[in-house]
Amino acid sequence: MRNPRFVTLYLMQVLQITDSHLYGNASGNLRGVETDSSLRNVLDAAFAESPEYAAILATGDLVQDDPSGYLRFKSILGTQRAPVLCLPGNHDEPETMRHSLNQAPFHYCGAHLIGAWQFIMLDSYDPGHVGGRLAADELTRLETALARSPAHALVCLHHHPVPTGSRWLDGIGLANPDDFWRVIDAHSQVRGIVWGHVHQAYDGERNGVQLYGTPSTGAQFTPHSDRYAVDSRPPAYRVFDLHQDGSMESDVRWIAPANFRQAASR
Ligand SMILES: [Fe+2]
């Protein structure tokens, strides 16, 4: 049996939720899924699995073009003891989000040292575009955060910085990946890059850095599709096991079909 003190010291579990696409109204529905109840079901499943996450990463598209959705996000996650680290996606309104999520447990972007790890939350929102871009000041912020701490780093952003093999999605990923990789490649303590936006699971590796795309807490997109297509897979979340020596494991967990009824497939 594992000694709980040993686990606390040497293994930190972190939860990622992404693309919740909330509306101000609880009955708001996107692609056949009520996004409010779907997020609640995902959190129920995640906390049934592990009641103690060191942090919760919310990697964008928290709301669906509806700033009143931030009140809903706050009411669903506001009692968390762990910090809820948030960054914006293309369906967010960054300034409203920053002001709405300005009190614990919520943190908007920034860089956060927790245990032996640093979590760097980037803003890839590009006004007027579905795809993303890291502006010069965000790249500087990334560089500064990595230069100031040798802690193992997990870098999070909304838009995917590598192709996913899906033509339509790869046209709306990160528009300046070379600028991003130039900074990442200069800092050997970066262990993983984490994103949302793609509504599907992606696991990869680049120059020894692990790459993780994570499905939505609502409806998913069909992998490897040339055109926009909604998948029948259920809502999901991702768990990271982060070790003090910088090693890590991560898995996507799909919620049980009993907790998921997609309107389109009823
Ligand atoms: Fe997105």
PDB file of C-alpha atoms and ligand atoms in Angstrom:
ATOM      1  CA  MET A   1       0.000   0.000   0.000  1.00  0.00           C
ATOM      2  CA  ARG A   2       1.327   3.450  -0.872  1.00  0.00           C
ATOM      3  CA  ASN A   3       2.287   5.693   1.996  1.00  0.00           C
ATOM      4  CA  PRO A   4       0.075   8.814   1.617  1.00  0.00           C
ATOM      5  CA  ARG A   5       2.854  11.149   2.816  1.00  0.00           C
ATOM      6  CA  PHE A   6       5.190   9.738   0.204  1.00  0.00           C
ATOM      7  CA  VAL A   7       2.526  10.235  -2.463  1.00  0.00           C
ATOM      8  CA  THR A   8       1.928  13.836  -1.358  1.00  0.00           C
ATOM      9  CA  LEU A   9       5.618  14.670  -1.520  1.00  0.00           C
ATOM     10  CA  TYR A  10       6.629  12.896  -4.682  1.00  0.00           C
ATOM     11  CA  LEU A  11       3.499  12.668  -6.817  1.00  0.00           C
ATOM     12  CA  MET A  12       1.200  15.562  -7.607  1.00  0.00           C
ATOM     13  CA  GLN A  13      -2.038  15.021  -9.509  1.00  0.00           C
ATOM     14  CA  VAL A  14      -3.384  17.802 -11.692  1.00  0.00           C
ATOM     15  CA  LEU A  15      -6.758  17.880 -13.451  1.00  0.00           C
ATOM     16  CA  GLN A  16      -7.329  19.484 -16.859  1.00  0.00           C
ATOM     17  CA  ILE A  17     -10.781  20.515 -18.053  1.00  0.00           C
ATOM     18  CA  THR A  18     -11.205  22.374 -21.313  1.00  0.00           C
ATOM     19  CA  ASP A  19     -13.700  23.861 -23.759  1.00  0.00           C
ATOM     20  CA  SER A  20     -16.668  23.864 -21.387  1.00  0.00           C
ATOM     21  CA  HIS A  21     -18.443  26.423 -23.667  1.00  0.00           C
ATOM     22  CA  LEU A  22     -20.831  27.564 -20.925  1.00  0.00           C
ATOM     23  CA  TYR A  23     -23.745  29.927 -21.434  1.00  0.00           C
ATOM     24  CA  GLY A  24     -25.387  32.178 -18.872  1.00  0.00           C
ATOM     25  CA  ASN A  25     -28.388  29.851 -19.010  1.00  0.00           C
ATOM     26  CA  ALA A  26     -27.998  26.354 -17.519  1.00  0.00           C
ATOM     27  CA  SER A  27     -29.968  24.836 -20.389  1.00  0.00           C
ATOM     28  CA  GLY A  28     -27.568  26.232 -23.016  1.00  0.00           C
ATOM     29  CA  ASN A  29     -26.831  23.532 -25.572  1.00  0.00           C
ATOM     30  CA  LEU A  30     -23.893  23.258 -27.973  1.00  0.00           C
ATOM     31  CA  ARG A  31     -23.699  20.497 -30.594  1.00  0.00           C
ATOM     32  CA  GLY A  32     -26.344  18.462 -28.798  1.00  0.00           C
ATOM     33  CA  VAL A  33     -24.820  18.726 -25.311  1.00  0.00           C
ATOM     34  CA  GLU A  34     -26.065  20.803 -22.366  1.00  0.00           C
ATOM     35  CA  THR A  35     -22.724  22.300 -21.475  1.00  0.00           C
ATOM     36  CA  ASP A  36     -23.515  23.114 -17.822  1.00  0.00           C
ATOM     37  CA  SER A  37     -24.643  19.624 -16.768  1.00  0.00           C
ATOM     38  CA  SER A  38     -21.926  18.056 -18.887  1.00  0.00           C
ATOM     39  CA  LEU A  39     -19.196  20.008 -17.051  1.00  0.00           C
ATOM     40  CA  ARG A  40     -20.758  19.046 -13.706  1.00  0.00           C
ATOM     41  CA  ASN A  41     -20.805  15.363 -14.722  1.00  0.00           C
ATOM     42  CA  VAL A  42     -17.149  15.549 -15.750  1.00  0.00           C
ATOM     43  CA  LEU A  43     -16.166  17.126 -12.429  1.00  0.00           C
ATOM     44  CA  ASP A  44     -18.176  14.540 -10.494  1.00  0.00           C
ATOM     45  CA  ALA A  45     -16.296  11.774 -12.308  1.00  0.00           C
ATOM     46  CA  ALA A  46     -12.916  13.462 -11.857  1.00  0.00           C
ATOM     47  CA  PHE A  47     -13.377  14.012  -8.130  1.00  0.00           C
ATOM     48  CA  ALA A  48     -14.780  10.526  -7.601  1.00  0.00           C
ATOM     49  CA  GLU A  49     -11.485   9.292  -9.018  1.00  0.00           C
ATOM     50  CA  SER A  50      -9.264  11.568  -6.923  1.00  0.00           C
ATOM     51  CA  PRO A  51     -10.507  14.089  -4.356  1.00  0.00           C
ATOM     52  CA  GLU A  52      -7.157  15.879  -4.082  1.00  0.00           C
ATOM     53  CA  TYR A  53      -5.832  17.681  -7.152  1.00  0.00           C
ATOM     54  CA  ALA A  54      -2.957  20.084  -6.652  1.00  0.00           C
ATOM     55  CA  ALA A  55      -4.373  22.327  -9.400  1.00  0.00           C
ATOM     56  CA  ILE A  56      -7.132  22.458 -11.996  1.00  0.00           C
ATOM     57  CA  LEU A  57      -6.157  23.659 -15.464  1.00  0.00           C
ATOM     58  CA  ALA A  58      -8.965  25.265 -17.524  1.00  0.00           C
ATOM     59  CA  THR A  59      -7.497  25.702 -20.988  1.00  0.00           C
ATOM     60  CA  GLY A  60      -9.895  28.006 -22.759  1.00  0.00           C
ATOM     61  CA  ASP A  61     -13.327  28.359 -24.327  1.00  0.00           C
ATOM     62  CA  LEU A  62     -14.764  28.420 -20.831  1.00  0.00           C
ATOM     63  CA  VAL A  63     -17.818  30.149 -22.322  1.00  0.00           C
ATOM     64  CA  GLN A  64     -19.535  30.086 -25.712  1.00  0.00           C
ATOM     65  CA  ASP A  65     -19.399  33.759 -26.765  1.00  0.00           C
ATOM     66  CA  ASP A  66     -21.518  34.575 -23.676  1.00  0.00           C
ATOM     67  CA  PRO A  67     -19.738  36.469 -20.879  1.00  0.00           C
ATOM     68  CA  SER A  68     -22.488  35.612 -18.383  1.00  0.00           C
ATOM     69  CA  GLY A  69     -21.149  32.059 -18.647  1.00  0.00           C
ATOM     70  CA  TYR A  70     -18.271  33.145 -16.380  1.00  0.00           C
ATOM     71  CA  LEU A  71     -20.734  33.492 -13.479  1.00  0.00           C
ATOM     72  CA  ARG A  72     -21.782  29.924 -14.134  1.00  0.00           C
ATOM     73  CA  PHE A  73     -18.138  28.777 -14.267  1.00  0.00           C
ATOM     74  CA  LYS A  74     -17.529  30.532 -10.938  1.00  0.00           C
ATOM     75  CA  SER A  75     -20.554  28.943  -9.310  1.00  0.00           C
ATOM     76  CA  ILE A  76     -19.507  25.458 -10.483  1.00  0.00           C
ATOM     77  CA  LEU A  77     -15.819  25.703  -9.489  1.00  0.00           C
ATOM     78  CA  GLY A  78     -15.780  28.455  -6.868  1.00  0.00           C
ATOM     79  CA  THR A  79     -15.624  26.119  -3.853  1.00  0.00           C
ATOM     80  CA  GLN A  80     -12.460  24.361  -5.012  1.00  0.00           C
ATOM     81  CA  ARG A  81      -9.559  24.316  -2.576  1.00  0.00           C
ATOM     82  CA  ALA A  82      -7.021  23.827  -5.348  1.00  0.00           C
ATOM     83  CA  PRO A  83      -6.122  26.786  -7.565  1.00  0.00           C
ATOM     84  CA  VAL A  84      -8.101  26.896 -10.809  1.00  0.00           C
ATOM     85  CA  LEU A  85      -5.646  28.162 -13.426  1.00  0.00           C
ATOM     86  CA  CYS A  86      -7.498  29.634 -16.408  1.00  0.00           C
ATOM     87  CA  LEU A  87      -6.513  30.910 -19.857  1.00  0.00           C
ATOM     88  CA  PRO A  88      -8.646  32.236 -22.719  1.00  0.00           C
ATOM     89  CA  GLY A  89      -9.708  30.552 -25.955  1.00  0.00           C
ATOM     90  CA  ASN A  90     -11.227  31.966 -29.116  1.00  0.00           C
ATOM     91  CA  HIS A  91     -14.790  31.847 -27.689  1.00  0.00           C
ATOM     92  CA  ASP A  92     -13.766  33.721 -24.525  1.00  0.00           C
ATOM     93  CA  GLU A  93     -13.736  37.442 -23.871  1.00  0.00           C
ATOM     94  CA  PRO A  94     -10.321  37.926 -22.256  1.00  0.00           C
ATOM     95  CA  GLU A  95     -10.984  41.216 -20.447  1.00  0.00           C
ATOM     96  CA  THR A  96     -14.324  40.069 -19.030  1.00  0.00           C
ATOM     97  CA  MET A  97     -12.748  36.750 -18.101  1.00  0.00           C
ATOM     98  CA  ARG A  98      -9.833  38.445 -16.351  1.00  0.00           C
ATOM     99  CA  HIS A  99     -12.197  40.575 -14.267  1.00  0.00           C
ATOM    100  CA  SER A 100     -14.616  37.719 -13.556  1.00  0.00           C
ATOM    101  CA  LEU A 101     -11.934  35.265 -12.466  1.00  0.00           C
ATOM    102  CA  ASN A 102      -9.816  37.583 -10.307  1.00  0.00           C
ATOM    103  CA  GLN A 103     -10.283  35.914  -6.917  1.00  0.00           C
ATOM    104  CA  ALA A 104      -9.157  32.607  -5.403  1.00  0.00           C
ATOM    105  CA  PRO A 105      -9.456  29.845  -6.336  1.00  0.00           C
ATOM    106  CA  PHE A 106      -9.318  31.375  -9.818  1.00  0.00           C
ATOM    107  CA  HIS A 107      -6.216  32.743 -11.513  1.00  0.00           C
ATOM    108  CA  TYR A 108      -6.190  34.267 -14.989  1.00  0.00           C
ATOM    109  CA  CYS A 109      -3.060  33.345 -16.987  1.00  0.00           C
ATOM    110  CA  GLY A 110       0.165  34.037 -15.079  1.00  0.00           C
ATOM    111  CA  ALA A 111       2.846  31.527 -14.054  1.00  0.00           C
ATOM    112  CA  HIS A 112       2.415  29.448 -10.911  1.00  0.00           C
ATOM    113  CA  LEU A 113       4.945  27.474  -8.873  1.00  0.00           C
ATOM    114  CA  ILE A 114       3.313  24.475  -7.192  1.00  0.00           C
ATOM    115  CA  GLY A 115       5.562  21.864  -5.629  1.00  0.00           C
ATOM    116  CA  ALA A 116       8.429  21.054  -7.959  1.00  0.00           C
ATOM    117  CA  TRP A 117       6.551  22.326 -11.010  1.00  0.00           C
ATOM    118  CA  GLN A 118       5.813  25.623 -12.738  1.00  0.00           C
ATOM    119  CA  PHE A 119       2.539  26.016 -14.655  1.00  0.00           C
ATOM    120  CA  ILE A 120       2.720  28.700 -17.322  1.00  0.00           C
ATOM    121  CA  MET A 121      -0.697  29.757 -18.629  1.00  0.00           C
ATOM    122  CA  LEU A 122      -0.519  31.567 -21.970  1.00  0.00           C
ATOM    123  CA  ASP A 123      -3.027  33.761 -23.811  1.00  0.00           C
ATOM    124  CA  SER A 124      -3.215  32.782 -27.511  1.00  0.00           C
ATOM    125  CA  TYR A 125      -6.456  34.713 -28.145  1.00  0.00           C
ATOM    126  CA  ASP A 126      -6.195  36.558 -31.458  1.00  0.00           C
ATOM    127  CA  PRO A 127      -8.970  39.169 -31.843  1.00  0.00           C
ATOM    128  CA  GLY A 128     -11.207  38.474 -34.820  1.00  0.00           C
ATOM    129  CA  HIS A 129      -9.727  35.042 -35.498  1.00  0.00           C
ATOM    130  CA  VAL A 130     -10.785  31.511 -34.595  1.00  0.00           C
ATOM    131  CA  GLY A 131      -7.156  30.447 -34.734  1.00  0.00           C
ATOM    132  CA  GLY A 132      -4.633  31.687 -32.207  1.00  0.00           C
ATOM    133  CA  ARG A 133      -1.424  33.693 -32.026  1.00  0.00           C
ATOM    134  CA  LEU A 134       1.071  34.367 -29.247  1.00  0.00           C
ATOM    135  CA  ALA A 135       1.715  38.103 -29.226  1.00  0.00           C
ATOM    136  CA  ALA A 136       5.219  39.420 -28.555  1.00  0.00           C
ATOM    137  CA  ASP A 137       4.427  40.243 -24.929  1.00  0.00           C
ATOM    138  CA  GLU A 138       3.144  36.712 -24.289  1.00  0.00           C
ATOM    139  CA  LEU A 139       6.311  35.229 -25.787  1.00  0.00           C
ATOM    140  CA  THR A 140       8.343  37.530 -23.536  1.00  0.00           C
ATOM    141  CA  ARG A 141       6.291  36.466 -20.528  1.00  0.00           C
ATOM    142  CA  LEU A 142       6.938  32.799 -21.391  1.00  0.00           C
ATOM    143  CA  GLU A 143      10.657  33.459 -21.749  1.00  0.00           C
ATOM    144  CA  THR A 144      10.777  35.383 -18.452  1.00  0.00           C
ATOM    145  CA  ALA A 145       8.888  32.684 -16.529  1.00  0.00           C
ATOM    146  CA  LEU A 146      11.219  29.980 -17.808  1.00  0.00           C
ATOM    147  CA  ALA A 147      14.344  32.063 -17.175  1.00  0.00           C
ATOM    148  CA  ARG A 148      13.413  32.863 -13.581  1.00  0.00           C
ATOM    149  CA  SER A 149      12.779  29.279 -12.387  1.00  0.00           C
ATOM    150  CA  PRO A 150      14.452  25.951 -13.115  1.00  0.00           C
ATOM    151  CA  ALA A 151      11.318  24.076 -11.916  1.00  0.00           C
ATOM    152  CA  HIS A 152       9.909  21.452 -14.261  1.00  0.00           C
ATOM    153  CA  ALA A 153       7.523  23.343 -16.514  1.00  0.00           C
ATOM    154  CA  LEU A 154       4.112  22.535 -17.951  1.00  0.00           C
ATOM    155  CA  VAL A 155       3.176  25.145 -20.558  1.00  0.00           C
ATOM    156  CA  CYS A 156      -0.543  25.557 -21.307  1.00  0.00           C
ATOM    157  CA  LEU A 157      -2.321  27.384 -24.120  1.00  0.00           C
ATOM    158  CA  HIS A 158      -5.631  27.059 -25.951  1.00  0.00           C
ATOM    159  CA  HIS A 159      -4.508  26.557 -29.556  1.00  0.00           C
ATOM    160  CA  HIS A 160      -2.530  23.555 -30.774  1.00  0.00           C
ATOM    161  CA  PRO A 161       1.084  24.348 -31.761  1.00  0.00           C
ATOM    162  CA  VAL A 162       1.484  21.180 -33.868  1.00  0.00           C
ATOM    163  CA  PRO A 163      -0.718  19.729 -36.650  1.00  0.00           C
ATOM    164  CA  THR A 164      -3.345  17.233 -35.506  1.00  0.00           C
ATOM    165  CA  GLY A 165      -3.878  15.569 -38.897  1.00  0.00           C
ATOM    166  CA  SER A 166      -7.295  17.196 -39.338  1.00  0.00           C
ATOM    167  CA  ARG A 167      -7.227  19.696 -42.215  1.00  0.00           C
ATOM    168  CA  TRP A 168      -9.910  22.111 -41.005  1.00  0.00           C
ATOM    169  CA  LEU A 169      -8.553  22.179 -37.439  1.00  0.00           C
ATOM    170  CA  ASP A 170      -4.981  22.614 -38.600  1.00  0.00           C
ATOM    171  CA  GLY A 171      -6.079  25.796 -40.365  1.00  0.00           C
ATOM    172  CA  ILE A 172      -7.182  27.286 -37.031  1.00  0.00           C
ATOM    173  CA  GLY A 173      -4.326  26.264 -34.728  1.00  0.00           C
ATOM    174  CA  LEU A 174      -1.513  28.476 -33.464  1.00  0.00           C
ATOM    175  CA  ALA A 175      -0.504  30.816 -36.303  1.00  0.00           C
ATOM    176  CA  ASN A 176       3.076  31.394 -35.105  1.00  0.00           C
ATOM    177  CA  PRO A 177       4.312  28.040 -33.778  1.00  0.00           C
ATOM    178  CA  ASP A 178       7.941  28.741 -34.740  1.00  0.00           C
ATOM    179  CA  ASP A 179       8.037  31.705 -32.336  1.00  0.00           C
ATOM    180  CA  PHE A 180       6.665  29.468 -29.600  1.00  0.00           C
ATOM    181  CA  TRP A 181       9.056  26.561 -30.194  1.00  0.00           C
ATOM    182  CA  ARG A 182      12.047  28.918 -30.317  1.00  0.00           C
ATOM    183  CA  VAL A 183      11.396  29.831 -26.671  1.00  0.00           C
ATOM    184  CA  ILE A 184      10.512  26.279 -25.591  1.00  0.00           C
ATOM    185  CA  ASP A 185      13.599  24.795 -27.268  1.00  0.00           C
ATOM    186  CA  ALA A 186      15.859  27.176 -25.329  1.00  0.00           C
ATOM    187  CA  HIS A 187      14.716  25.835 -21.920  1.00  0.00           C
ATOM    188  CA  SER A 188      15.413  22.226 -21.092  1.00  0.00           C
ATOM    189  CA  GLN A 189      13.169  22.149 -18.000  1.00  0.00           C
ATOM    190  CA  VAL A 190       9.986  22.208 -20.121  1.00  0.00           C
ATOM    191  CA  ARG A 191       8.393  18.774 -19.696  1.00  0.00           C
ATOM    192  CA  GLY A 192       5.032  19.177 -21.377  1.00  0.00           C
ATOM    193  CA  ILE A 193       2.818  21.361 -23.569  1.00  0.00           C
ATOM    194  CA  VAL A 194      -0.936  21.203 -22.938  1.00  0.00           C
ATOM    195  CA  TRP A 195      -3.822  22.545 -25.008  1.00  0.00           C
ATOM    196  CA  GLY A 196      -7.582  22.399 -25.648  1.00  0.00           C
ATOM    197  CA  HIS A 197      -9.448  23.710 -28.740  1.00  0.00           C
ATOM    198  CA  VAL A 198      -9.262  20.455 -30.744  1.00  0.00           C
ATOM    199  CA  HIS A 199     -12.075  18.623 -28.863  1.00  0.00           C
ATOM    200  CA  GLN A 200     -10.222  15.316 -29.140  1.00  0.00           C
ATOM    201  CA  ALA A 201      -7.329  13.510 -27.496  1.00  0.00           C
ATOM    202  CA  TYR A 202      -3.801  14.055 -28.786  1.00  0.00           C
ATOM    203  CA  ASP A 203      -0.650  12.538 -27.326  1.00  0.00           C
ATOM    204  CA  GLY A 204       2.729  13.195 -28.858  1.00  0.00           C
ATOM    205  CA  GLU A 205       6.325  14.117 -28.218  1.00  0.00           C
ATOM    206  CA  ARG A 206       8.734  16.674 -29.673  1.00  0.00           C
ATOM    207  CA  ASN A 207      12.412  16.897 -28.719  1.00  0.00           C
ATOM    208  CA  GLY A 208      11.750  15.120 -25.444  1.00  0.00           C
ATOM    209  CA  VAL A 209       8.779  17.365 -24.550  1.00  0.00           C
ATOM    210  CA  GLN A 210       5.407  15.611 -24.115  1.00  0.00           C
ATOM    211  CA  LEU A 211       2.465  17.047 -26.072  1.00  0.00           C
ATOM    212  CA  TYR A 212      -1.113  16.748 -24.838  1.00  0.00           C
ATOM    213  CA  GLY A 213      -4.349  17.791 -26.541  1.00  0.00           C
ATOM    214  CA  THR A 214      -7.460  17.227 -24.485  1.00  0.00           C
ATOM    215  CA  PRO A 215     -11.116  16.589 -25.388  1.00  0.00           C
ATOM    216  CA  SER A 216     -13.894  18.950 -24.344  1.00  0.00           C
ATOM    217  CA  THR A 217     -16.053  18.589 -21.254  1.00  0.00           C
ATOM    218  CA  GLY A 218     -18.884  18.665 -23.844  1.00  0.00           C
ATOM    219  CA  ALA A 219     -19.098  17.540 -27.484  1.00  0.00           C
ATOM    220  CA  GLN A 220     -16.060  16.295 -29.441  1.00  0.00           C
ATOM    221  CA  PHE A 221     -14.743  16.664 -33.001  1.00  0.00           C
ATOM    222  CA  THR A 222     -14.005  13.639 -35.176  1.00  0.00           C
ATOM    223  CA  PRO A 223     -10.245  12.945 -35.326  1.00  0.00           C
ATOM    224  CA  HIS A 224      -8.452  13.012 -38.707  1.00  0.00           C
ATOM    225  CA  SER A 225     -11.446  14.552 -40.464  1.00  0.00           C
ATOM    226  CA  ASP A 226     -10.718  16.971 -43.325  1.00  0.00           C
ATOM    227  CA  ARG A 227     -13.941  18.842 -42.599  1.00  0.00           C
ATOM    228  CA  TYR A 228     -15.749  19.964 -39.475  1.00  0.00           C
ATOM    229  CA  ALA A 229     -17.449  16.906 -37.986  1.00  0.00           C
ATOM    230  CA  VAL A 230     -18.931  16.257 -34.541  1.00  0.00           C
ATOM    231  CA  ASP A 231     -17.927  12.964 -32.959  1.00  0.00           C
ATOM    232  CA  SER A 232     -20.101  10.713 -30.799  1.00  0.00           C
ATOM    233  CA  ARG A 233     -17.460  10.261 -28.097  1.00  0.00           C
ATOM    234  CA  PRO A 234     -18.522  11.379 -24.621  1.00  0.00           C
ATOM    235  CA  PRO A 235     -17.223  14.318 -22.557  1.00  0.00           C
ATOM    236  CA  ALA A 236     -13.797  13.882 -21.011  1.00  0.00           C
ATOM    237  CA  TYR A 237     -11.074  15.244 -18.752  1.00  0.00           C
ATOM    238  CA  ARG A 238      -7.352  14.644 -18.403  1.00  0.00           C
ATOM    239  CA  VAL A 239      -5.278  13.790 -15.340  1.00  0.00           C
ATOM    240  CA  PHE A 240      -1.547  14.424 -15.004  1.00  0.00           C
ATOM    241  CA  ASP A 241       0.650  12.550 -12.552  1.00  0.00           C
ATOM    242  CA  LEU A 242       3.614  14.872 -12.005  1.00  0.00           C
ATOM    243  CA  HIS A 243       6.657  13.524 -10.204  1.00  0.00           C
ATOM    244  CA  GLN A 244       9.236  15.487  -8.281  1.00  0.00           C
ATOM    245  CA  ASP A 245      12.004  14.298 -10.630  1.00  0.00           C
ATOM    246  CA  GLY A 246      10.227  15.852 -13.637  1.00  0.00           C
ATOM    247  CA  SER A 247       8.795  12.637 -15.050  1.00  0.00           C
ATOM    248  CA  MET A 248       5.101  12.588 -15.806  1.00  0.00           C
ATOM    249  CA  GLU A 249       2.239  10.424 -16.999  1.00  0.00           C
ATOM    250  CA  SER A 250      -1.109  11.548 -18.325  1.00  0.00           C
ATOM    251  CA  ASP A 251      -4.358   9.950 -19.455  1.00  0.00           C
ATOM    252  CA  VAL A 252      -7.644  11.144 -20.880  1.00  0.00           C
ATOM    253  CA  ARG A 253     -10.675   9.822 -19.004  1.00  0.00           C
ATOM    254  CA  TRP A 254     -13.972   9.629 -20.911  1.00  0.00           C
ATOM    255  CA  ILE A 255     -17.056   9.783 -18.732  1.00  0.00           C
ATOM    256  CA  ALA A 256     -19.408   6.815 -18.571  1.00  0.00           C
ATOM    257  CA  PRO A 257     -22.103   6.680 -21.286  1.00  0.00           C
ATOM    258  CA  ALA A 258     -24.731   6.556 -18.515  1.00  0.00           C
ATOM    259  CA  ASN A 259     -23.782  10.143 -17.670  1.00  0.00           C
ATOM    260  CA  PHE A 260     -23.860  11.334 -21.251  1.00  0.00           C
ATOM    261  CA  ARG A 261     -26.813  11.633 -23.609  1.00  0.00           C
ATOM    262  CA  GLN A 262     -26.062  13.575 -26.759  1.00  0.00           C
ATOM    263  CA  ALA A 263     -29.264  15.101 -28.119  1.00  0.00           C
ATOM    264  CA  ALA A 264     -28.286  14.361 -31.717  1.00  0.00           C
ATOM    265  CA  SER A 265     -28.026  10.631 -31.010  1.00  0.00           C
ATOM    266  CA  ARG A 266     -31.183  10.211 -28.933  1.00  0.00           C
TER     267      ARG A 266
HETATM  268 FE    FE B   1     -11.346  26.887 -29.239  1.00  0.00          FE
END
